[in-house]
Amino acid sequence: MGLPFPLGAGALDLVPHLDLAAVPPAASPSNRELYIDAFRGLMALVMVQGHVMDTLLERAALAEPWYVFQQMFHGSTAPGFLFASGFVAGLPRAPLSLRASVRRGRRLLFVFGVGYFLHLPYFSFWKTFGASSPAERRLLFACDALQVIAATQFLVLALQWVAGRQWTRWAAVLAVAIIAATPLVWSSGVSLRLPEALAPWLDASTGSRFPVFPFSAFVLAGTLGGATIGRVEPRTRHRRELWWGLGLVALGVALTWALAGRVDYWGASPAYAFVRLGGLLLLLRLVESSAEADLPGVRGLALLGHETLLVYVLHLYLLFGGVFGRSPLTPWHGQMGFTGAFGVLLLMLPPLLAAAWLWRTAKHHAPHEAQLLLVFVSVAFSYEFAVRPW
């Protein structure tokens, strides 16, 4: 049985040198790389915390004021992952060489495949497409963070090849267009007339947590941030983060007033999208300050952020299980209070950190062997999935 929970965000590094932007991390990260990884790691930690609480808390706890309050901030966790993946993709000078583009495309295909792997209801192609219930098919075809990141970054690759050094202008236009069109797309009902494998990409009516409208815009905005902020010297970057962050928040507040009563602020509203983007830039500035000061915990966050895809997949399997078996936490779903859920969260962190450290160490000391291991596992899984009759 596949994961019964709509997947959250975040997804970056699993294969050797695989980052959702396909940018190999340096062996000795600079302060810039440290703050980017720390930002991604912070998003990962908040994501794990949110999934643990949503899954394990009993119904009465879900109505507590503290839970309702923290839910307001969890709405920015997924955009933070998407923005961070795009930020790293925007750092290299574009367009990339043909060889680098092919390498990045191959890695993005892997990320795309992992996204659907996490949704599989059965470890058999024939059973999945012959015996899946309507609910299982909805989960299988749902557009989640990994799918939208991979698809959007393929679009960025195409933009870089077609528009060359002008690609950032087109990315900006597309990002704004996607945000502006989201209310129309969500209310149009177009997805209802599309095949079930395509409909989840447009809006949330099919149960998708991260359809292209508006979430692809966060990846595009991240690439713009990487190209226009990540490449410059720190003082200029700090100034741009601050002013662009405040400007986007102000724009979002103005749109909130202008769209009041016409568009749901917490759903498809462009106002909320711009407030999120502005808040993410301001948070990025705070995380960079923490990294520069080398505050306690920053390097632990950076470790999680360096291997976010591994953290993402592992924590979901610990919580929900998947095609390889049930989770030991399944009997506790919806049965715990805050104390028990926080205890589970604290117990999950050491294995997540250990797994991230082990995989990063393996990639550093034996990158070729790590690559071969991942290729072997991928091919073995694909073969078994294809030939297993039921």
GROMACS .gro file of C-alpha atoms in nm:
model
  390
    1MET     CA    1   0.000   0.000   0.000
    2GLY     CA    2   0.129   0.345  -0.085
    3LEU     CA    3   0.160   0.640   0.147
    4PRO     CA    4  -0.188   0.738   0.277
    5PHE     CA    5  -0.084   1.099   0.339
    6PRO     CA    6  -0.065   1.374   0.077
    7LEU     CA    7   0.304   1.438   0.052
    8GLY     CA    8   0.457   1.765   0.158
    9ALA     CA    9   0.745   1.948   0.014
   10GLY     CA   10   1.094   1.933  -0.004
   11ALA     CA   11   1.326   1.731  -0.197
   12LEU     CA   12   1.680   1.783  -0.293
   13ASP     CA   13   1.979   1.550  -0.269
   14LEU     CA   14   1.978   1.172  -0.288
   15VAL     CA   15   2.197   1.056  -0.573
   16PRO     CA   16   2.563   1.151  -0.572
   17HIS     CA   17   2.582   1.523  -0.635
   18LEU     CA   18   2.204   1.521  -0.689
   19ASP     CA   19   2.046   1.838  -0.586
   20LEU     CA   20   1.710   1.932  -0.725
   21ALA     CA   21   1.888   2.204  -0.913
   22ALA     CA   22   2.155   1.952  -1.014
   23VAL     CA   23   2.436   2.168  -0.882
   24PRO     CA   24   2.716   1.963  -0.721
   25PRO     CA   25   2.799   2.088  -0.372
   26ALA     CA   26   3.161   2.171  -0.306
   27ALA     CA   27   3.360   1.951  -0.074
   28SER     CA   28   3.413   2.241   0.165
   29PRO     CA   29   3.099   2.453   0.158
   30SER     CA   30   3.140   2.828   0.166
   31ASN     CA   31   2.931   3.053   0.385
   32ARG     CA   32   2.696   3.102   0.091
   33GLU     CA   33   2.651   2.729   0.050
   34LEU     CA   34   2.616   2.685   0.424
   35TYR     CA   35   2.332   2.936   0.452
   36ILE     CA   36   2.152   2.786   0.150
   37ASP     CA   37   2.176   2.437   0.299
   38ALA     CA   38   2.075   2.571   0.642
   39PHE     CA   39   1.770   2.734   0.485
   40ARG     CA   40   1.676   2.408   0.314
   41GLY     CA   41   1.741   2.219   0.637
   42LEU     CA   42   1.515   2.454   0.832
   43MET     CA   43   1.238   2.389   0.582
   44ALA     CA   44   1.303   2.015   0.616
   45LEU     CA   45   1.284   2.026   0.995
   46VAL     CA   46   0.959   2.223   0.994
   47MET     CA   47   0.819   1.986   0.731
   48VAL     CA   48   0.900   1.681   0.943
   49GLN     CA   49   0.750   1.847   1.250
   50GLY     CA   50   0.431   1.931   1.060
   51HIS     CA   51   0.388   1.580   0.922
   52VAL     CA   52   0.446   1.422   1.264
   53MET     CA   53   0.189   1.648   1.428
   54ASP     CA   54  -0.070   1.614   1.152
   55THR     CA   55  -0.038   1.236   1.152
   56LEU     CA   56  -0.007   1.143   1.519
   57LEU     CA   57  -0.213   1.402   1.707
   58GLU     CA   58  -0.557   1.299   1.827
   59ARG     CA   59  -0.860   1.490   1.706
   60ALA     CA   60  -0.894   1.698   2.023
   61ALA     CA   61  -0.534   1.819   1.995
   62LEU     CA   62  -0.592   1.933   1.637
   63ALA     CA   63  -0.841   2.188   1.767
   64GLU     CA   64  -0.601   2.338   2.022
   65PRO     CA   65  -0.506   2.706   1.965
   66TRP     CA   66  -0.133   2.623   1.949
   67TYR     CA   67  -0.187   2.377   1.664
   68VAL     CA   68  -0.408   2.618   1.471
   69PHE     CA   69  -0.149   2.896   1.517
   70GLN     CA   70   0.145   2.692   1.389
   71GLN     CA   71  -0.056   2.576   1.088
   72MET     CA   72  -0.044   2.933   0.954
   73PHE     CA   73   0.335   2.906   0.922
   74HIS     CA   74   0.336   2.554   0.778
   75GLY     CA   75   0.176   2.693   0.463
   76SER     CA   76   0.516   2.841   0.375
   77THR     CA   77   0.716   2.521   0.426
   78ALA     CA   78   0.642   2.378   0.081
   79PRO     CA   79   0.699   2.710  -0.101
   80GLY     CA   80   1.028   2.732   0.091
   81PHE     CA   81   1.144   2.398  -0.048
   82LEU     CA   82   1.038   2.490  -0.398
   83PHE     CA   83   1.204   2.831  -0.375
   84ALA     CA   84   1.527   2.678  -0.238
   85SER     CA   85   1.545   2.421  -0.518
   86GLY     CA   86   1.504   2.696  -0.774
   87PHE     CA   87   1.758   2.919  -0.597
   88VAL     CA   88   2.032   2.661  -0.641
   89ALA     CA   89   1.929   2.604  -1.004
   90GLY     CA   90   1.976   2.974  -1.074
   91LEU     CA   91   2.333   2.993  -0.944
   92PRO     CA   92   2.529   2.857  -1.246
   93ARG     CA   93   2.576   3.079  -1.548
   94ALA     CA   94   2.328   2.990  -1.820
   95PRO     CA   95   2.283   2.844  -2.069
   96LEU     CA   96   2.457   2.527  -1.955
   97SER     CA   97   2.665   2.318  -2.192
   98LEU     CA   98   2.491   2.030  -2.367
   99ARG     CA   99   2.667   1.778  -2.142
  100ALA     CA  100   2.571   1.965  -1.824
  101SER     CA  101   2.212   2.001  -1.946
  102VAL     CA  102   2.184   1.628  -2.016
  103ARG     CA  103   2.332   1.551  -1.674
  104ARG     CA  104   2.084   1.783  -1.503
  105GLY     CA  105   1.795   1.642  -1.705
  106ARG     CA  106   1.887   1.289  -1.603
  107ARG     CA  107   1.891   1.389  -1.238
  108LEU     CA  108   1.556   1.564  -1.267
  109LEU     CA  109   1.407   1.248  -1.421
  110PHE     CA  110   1.525   1.061  -1.112
  111VAL     CA  111   1.354   1.315  -0.885
  112PHE     CA  112   1.039   1.289  -1.096
  113GLY     CA  113   1.043   0.910  -1.062
  114VAL     CA  114   1.095   0.923  -0.685
  115GLY     CA  115   0.788   1.146  -0.660
  116TYR     CA  116   0.568   0.882  -0.820
  117PHE     CA  117   0.743   0.598  -0.635
  118LEU     CA  118   0.627   0.751  -0.307
  119HIS     CA  119   0.268   0.736  -0.431
  120LEU     CA  120   0.267   0.375  -0.547
  121PRO     CA  121  -0.012   0.167  -0.390
  122TYR     CA  122   0.147  -0.170  -0.481
  123PHE     CA  123   0.491  -0.308  -0.569
  124SER     CA  124   0.366  -0.427  -0.909
  125PHE     CA  125   0.293  -0.237  -1.228
  126TRP     CA  126   0.012  -0.478  -1.320
  127LYS     CA  127  -0.160  -0.463  -0.982
  128THR     CA  128  -0.115  -0.086  -0.956
  129PHE     CA  129  -0.292  -0.022  -1.286
  130GLY     CA  130  -0.529  -0.319  -1.269
  131ALA     CA  131  -0.652  -0.322  -0.912
  132SER     CA  132  -0.606   0.028  -0.769
  133SER     CA  133  -0.912   0.185  -0.615
  134PRO     CA  134  -1.020   0.538  -0.722
  135ALA     CA  135  -0.866   0.678  -0.403
  136GLU     CA  136  -0.536   0.499  -0.470
  137ARG     CA  137  -0.528   0.630  -0.827
  138ARG     CA  138  -0.593   0.985  -0.706
  139LEU     CA  139  -0.296   0.956  -0.471
  140LEU     CA  140  -0.079   0.795  -0.740
  141PHE     CA  141  -0.140   1.072  -0.993
  142ALA     CA  142  -0.136   1.360  -0.746
  143CYS     CA  143   0.108   1.636  -0.829
  144ASP     CA  144   0.336   1.678  -0.529
  145ALA     CA  145   0.650   1.874  -0.454
  146LEU     CA  146   0.894   1.646  -0.637
  147GLN     CA  147   0.691   1.639  -0.954
  148VAL     CA  148   0.637   2.015  -0.973
  149ILE     CA  149   1.004   2.085  -0.895
  150ALA     CA  150   1.130   1.847  -1.164
  151ALA     CA  151   0.881   1.967  -1.427
  152THR     CA  152   0.948   2.335  -1.358
  153GLN     CA  153   1.323   2.291  -1.369
  154PHE     CA  154   1.289   2.115  -1.704
  155LEU     CA  155   1.107   2.430  -1.816
  156VAL     CA  156   1.393   2.642  -1.681
  157LEU     CA  157   1.641   2.432  -1.881
  158ALA     CA  158   1.437   2.493  -2.195
  159LEU     CA  159   1.418   2.867  -2.122
  160GLN     CA  160   1.793   2.886  -2.078
  161TRP     CA  161   1.856   2.716  -2.411
  162VAL     CA  162   1.596   2.917  -2.604
  163ALA     CA  163   1.644   3.260  -2.446
  164GLY     CA  164   2.011   3.238  -2.349
  165ARG     CA  165   2.117   3.507  -2.104
  166GLN     CA  166   1.771   3.664  -2.125
  167TRP     CA  167   1.609   3.361  -1.962
  168THR     CA  168   1.559   3.540  -1.630
  169ARG     CA  169   1.319   3.789  -1.790
  170TRP     CA  170   1.106   3.508  -1.929
  171ALA     CA  171   1.116   3.323  -1.598
  172ALA     CA  172   0.994   3.639  -1.420
  173VAL     CA  173   0.710   3.684  -1.668
  174LEU     CA  174   0.607   3.319  -1.634
  175ALA     CA  175   0.616   3.332  -1.254
  176VAL     CA  176   0.394   3.638  -1.239
  177ALA     CA  177   0.161   3.494  -1.505
  178ILE     CA  178   0.121   3.167  -1.312
  179ILE     CA  179   0.044   3.350  -0.989
  180ALA     CA  180  -0.203   3.583  -1.161
  181ALA     CA  181  -0.376   3.301  -1.349
  182THR     CA  182  -0.416   3.070  -1.048
  183PRO     CA  183  -0.760   3.200  -0.935
  184LEU     CA  184  -0.894   3.166  -1.291
  185VAL     CA  185  -0.751   2.817  -1.338
  186TRP     CA  186  -0.882   2.696  -1.003
  187SER     CA  187  -1.232   2.829  -1.068
  188SER     CA  188  -1.253   2.728  -1.436
  189GLY     CA  189  -1.311   2.357  -1.381
  190VAL     CA  190  -1.079   2.274  -1.672
  191SER     CA  191  -0.914   1.995  -1.473
  192LEU     CA  192  -1.246   1.808  -1.457
  193ARG     CA  193  -1.231   1.756  -1.833
  194LEU     CA  194  -0.873   1.624  -1.840
  195PRO     CA  195  -0.748   1.264  -1.802
  196GLU     CA  196  -0.695   1.161  -1.441
  197ALA     CA  197  -0.316   1.158  -1.484
  198LEU     CA  198  -0.310   1.521  -1.605
  199ALA     CA  199  -0.587   1.688  -1.407
  200PRO     CA  200  -0.390   1.699  -1.076
  201TRP     CA  201  -0.128   1.923  -1.240
  202LEU     CA  202  -0.368   2.216  -1.274
  203ASP     CA  203  -0.545   2.272  -0.944
  204ALA     CA  204  -0.623   2.129  -0.602
  205SER     CA  205  -0.971   1.995  -0.686
  206THR     CA  206  -0.835   1.641  -0.738
  207GLY     CA  207  -0.651   1.639  -0.406
  208SER     CA  208  -0.310   1.755  -0.532
  209ARG     CA  209  -0.125   1.950  -0.267
  210PHE     CA  210   0.117   2.121  -0.510
  211PRO     CA  211  -0.030   2.175  -0.858
  212VAL     CA  212   0.158   2.384  -1.112
  213PHE     CA  213  -0.077   2.675  -1.037
  214PRO     CA  214   0.060   2.842  -0.825
  215PHE     CA  215   0.348   2.629  -0.693
  216SER     CA  216   0.556   2.626  -1.008
  217ALA     CA  217   0.593   3.002  -0.959
  218PHE     CA  218   0.792   2.945  -0.638
  219VAL     CA  219   1.049   2.736  -0.826
  220LEU     CA  220   1.073   2.999  -1.098
  221ALA     CA  221   1.107   3.275  -0.838
  222GLY     CA  222   1.382   3.076  -0.672
  223THR     CA  223   1.578   3.053  -0.996
  224LEU     CA  224   1.551   3.429  -1.031
  225GLY     CA  225   1.674   3.468  -0.675
  226GLY     CA  226   1.974   3.244  -0.741
  227ALA     CA  227   2.063   3.430  -1.059
  228THR     CA  228   2.014   3.785  -0.927
  229ILE     CA  229   2.091   3.749  -0.555
  230GLY     CA  230   2.298   3.434  -0.507
  231ARG     CA  231   2.575   3.537  -0.749
  232VAL     CA  232   2.647   3.882  -0.603
  233GLU     CA  233   2.873   3.980  -0.315
  234PRO     CA  234   2.719   3.952   0.035
  235ARG     CA  235   2.641   4.318   0.106
  236THR     CA  236   2.455   4.358  -0.223
  237ARG     CA  237   2.276   4.028  -0.165
  238HIS     CA  238   2.169   4.133   0.186
  239ARG     CA  239   2.033   4.462   0.058
  240ARG     CA  240   1.839   4.293  -0.224
  241GLU     CA  241   1.698   4.026   0.007
  242LEU     CA  242   1.572   4.293   0.245
  243TRP     CA  243   1.421   4.531  -0.009
  244TRP     CA  244   1.276   4.265  -0.236
  245GLY     CA  245   1.136   4.082   0.065
  246LEU     CA  246   0.970   4.392   0.207
  247GLY     CA  247   0.849   4.496  -0.138
  248LEU     CA  248   0.684   4.162  -0.210
  249VAL     CA  249   0.519   4.155   0.132
  250ALA     CA  250   0.387   4.509   0.073
  251LEU     CA  251   0.256   4.404  -0.270
  252GLY     CA  252   0.085   4.105  -0.114
  253VAL     CA  253  -0.078   4.320   0.154
  254ALA     CA  254  -0.204   4.565  -0.110
  255LEU     CA  255  -0.346   4.279  -0.318
  256THR     CA  256  -0.511   4.135  -0.007
  257TRP     CA  257  -0.713   4.454   0.024
  258ALA     CA  258  -0.784   4.473  -0.350
  259LEU     CA  259  -0.898   4.109  -0.378
  260ALA     CA  260  -1.091   4.090  -0.049
  261GLY     CA  261  -1.419   3.905  -0.095
  262ARG     CA  262  -1.329   3.789  -0.447
  263VAL     CA  263  -1.045   3.539  -0.396
  264ASP     CA  264  -0.981   3.316  -0.095
  265TYR     CA  265  -0.663   3.451   0.066
  266TRP     CA  266  -0.556   3.111   0.204
  267GLY     CA  267  -0.607   2.932  -0.125
  268ALA     CA  268  -0.539   3.056  -0.477
  269SER     CA  269  -0.490   3.424  -0.397
  270PRO     CA  270  -0.196   3.603  -0.563
  271ALA     CA  271  -0.179   3.813  -0.245
  272TYR     CA  272  -0.082   3.514  -0.033
  273ALA     CA  273   0.171   3.398  -0.296
  274PHE     CA  274   0.352   3.734  -0.291
  275VAL     CA  275   0.346   3.751   0.089
  276ARG     CA  276   0.500   3.402   0.100
  277LEU     CA  277   0.774   3.496  -0.146
  278GLY     CA  278   0.858   3.813   0.045
  279GLY     CA  279   0.862   3.628   0.374
  280LEU     CA  280   1.094   3.362   0.231
  281LEU     CA  281   1.345   3.624   0.119
  282LEU     CA  282   1.342   3.784   0.465
  283LEU     CA  283   1.382   3.442   0.627
  284LEU     CA  284   1.671   3.367   0.391
  285ARG     CA  285   1.838   3.683   0.516
  286LEU     CA  286   1.793   3.577   0.880
  287VAL     CA  287   1.929   3.228   0.812
  288GLU     CA  288   2.233   3.374   0.636
  289SER     CA  289   2.302   3.596   0.939
  290SER     CA  290   2.281   3.289   1.162
  291ALA     CA  291   2.519   3.100   0.933
  292GLU     CA  292   2.767   3.389   0.930
  293ALA     CA  293   2.760   3.394   1.312
  294ASP     CA  294   2.794   3.012   1.317
  295LEU     CA  295   2.513   2.984   1.571
  296PRO     CA  296   2.458   2.645   1.739
  297GLY     CA  297   2.242   2.417   1.529
  298VAL     CA  298   2.314   2.583   1.195
  299ARG     CA  299   2.549   2.306   1.079
  300GLY     CA  300   2.296   2.042   1.181
  301LEU     CA  301   2.034   2.219   0.972
  302ALA     CA  302   2.282   2.242   0.685
  303LEU     CA  303   2.338   1.866   0.704
  304LEU     CA  304   1.964   1.805   0.672
  305GLY     CA  305   1.950   2.058   0.391
  306HIS     CA  306   2.239   1.896   0.207
  307GLU     CA  307   2.052   1.565   0.186
  308THR     CA  308   1.693   1.682   0.187
  309LEU     CA  309   1.556   1.424  -0.055
  310LEU     CA  310   1.691   1.143   0.162
  311VAL     CA  311   1.543   1.309   0.472
  312TYR     CA  312   1.215   1.359   0.288
  313VAL     CA  313   1.179   0.998   0.176
  314LEU     CA  314   1.303   0.846   0.502
  315HIS     CA  315   1.076   1.045   0.733
  316LEU     CA  316   0.772   0.958   0.519
  317TYR     CA  317   0.856   0.589   0.538
  318LEU     CA  318   0.906   0.613   0.913
  319LEU     CA  319   0.564   0.775   0.946
  320PHE     CA  320   0.358   0.591   0.685
  321GLY     CA  321   0.550   0.296   0.542
  322GLY     CA  322   0.502   0.225   0.172
  323VAL     CA  323   0.521  -0.051  -0.087
  324PHE     CA  324   0.792  -0.227   0.116
  325GLY     CA  325   0.589  -0.255   0.437
  326ARG     CA  326   0.392  -0.077   0.706
  327SER     CA  327   0.530   0.179   0.946
  328PRO     CA  328   0.560   0.085   1.316
  329LEU     CA  329   0.386   0.417   1.385
  330THR     CA  330   0.071   0.326   1.191
  331PRO     CA  331  -0.125   0.208   1.501
  332TRP     CA  332  -0.050   0.546   1.663
  333HIS     CA  333  -0.193   0.761   1.386
  334GLY     CA  334  -0.440   1.006   1.540
  335GLN     CA  335  -0.387   0.864   1.889
  336MET     CA  336  -0.128   1.089   2.059
  337GLY     CA  337  -0.122   1.411   2.252
  338PHE     CA  338   0.136   1.686   2.207
  339THR     CA  339   0.385   1.526   2.447
  340GLY     CA  340   0.384   1.193   2.267
  341ALA     CA  341   0.405   1.350   1.922
  342PHE     CA  342   0.698   1.572   2.023
  343GLY     CA  343   0.867   1.267   2.169
  344VAL     CA  344   0.836   1.086   1.837
  345LEU     CA  345   0.976   1.391   1.659
  346LEU     CA  346   1.280   1.399   1.888
  347LEU     CA  347   1.337   1.026   1.836
  348MET     CA  348   1.321   1.065   1.457
  349LEU     CA  349   1.585   1.337   1.437
  350PRO     CA  350   1.895   1.124   1.525
  351PRO     CA  351   1.832   0.860   1.254
  352LEU     CA  352   1.755   1.132   0.999
  353LEU     CA  353   2.078   1.316   1.081
  354ALA     CA  354   2.276   0.991   1.084
  355ALA     CA  355   2.139   0.884   0.746
  356ALA     CA  356   2.218   1.226   0.598
  357TRP     CA  357   2.573   1.216   0.736
  358LEU     CA  358   2.638   0.861   0.614
  359TRP     CA  359   2.515   0.930   0.262
  360ARG     CA  360   2.704   1.258   0.235
  361THR     CA  361   3.021   1.085   0.359
  362ALA     CA  362   2.975   0.801   0.110
  363LYS     CA  363   2.935   1.048  -0.177
  364HIS     CA  364   3.243   1.239  -0.070
  365HIS     CA  365   3.478   0.943  -0.022
  366ALA     CA  366   3.344   0.705  -0.289
  367PRO     CA  367   3.130   0.902  -0.536
  368HIS     CA  368   3.162   0.648  -0.817
  369GLU     CA  369   3.061   0.356  -0.593
  370ALA     CA  370   2.771   0.557  -0.449
  371GLN     CA  371   2.653   0.634  -0.803
  372LEU     CA  372   2.674   0.266  -0.899
  373LEU     CA  373   2.483   0.164  -0.586
  374LEU     CA  374   2.200   0.401  -0.664
  375VAL     CA  375   2.188   0.291  -1.027
  376PHE     CA  376   2.176  -0.074  -0.917
  377VAL     CA  377   1.894  -0.009  -0.669
  378SER     CA  378   1.696   0.191  -0.928
  379VAL     CA  379   1.733  -0.073  -1.199
  380ALA     CA  380   1.653  -0.360  -0.959
  381PHE     CA  381   1.341  -0.185  -0.834
  382SER     CA  382   1.224  -0.100  -1.187
  383TYR     CA  383   1.275  -0.458  -1.304
  384GLU     CA  384   1.088  -0.610  -1.009
  385PHE     CA  385   0.807  -0.355  -1.041
  386ALA     CA  386   0.769  -0.437  -1.412
  387VAL     CA  387   0.778  -0.820  -1.393
  388ARG     CA  388   0.602  -0.885  -1.062
  389PRO     CA  389   0.257  -1.016  -1.165
  390TRP     CA  390   0.059  -0.908  -0.855
   0.00000   0.00000   0.00000
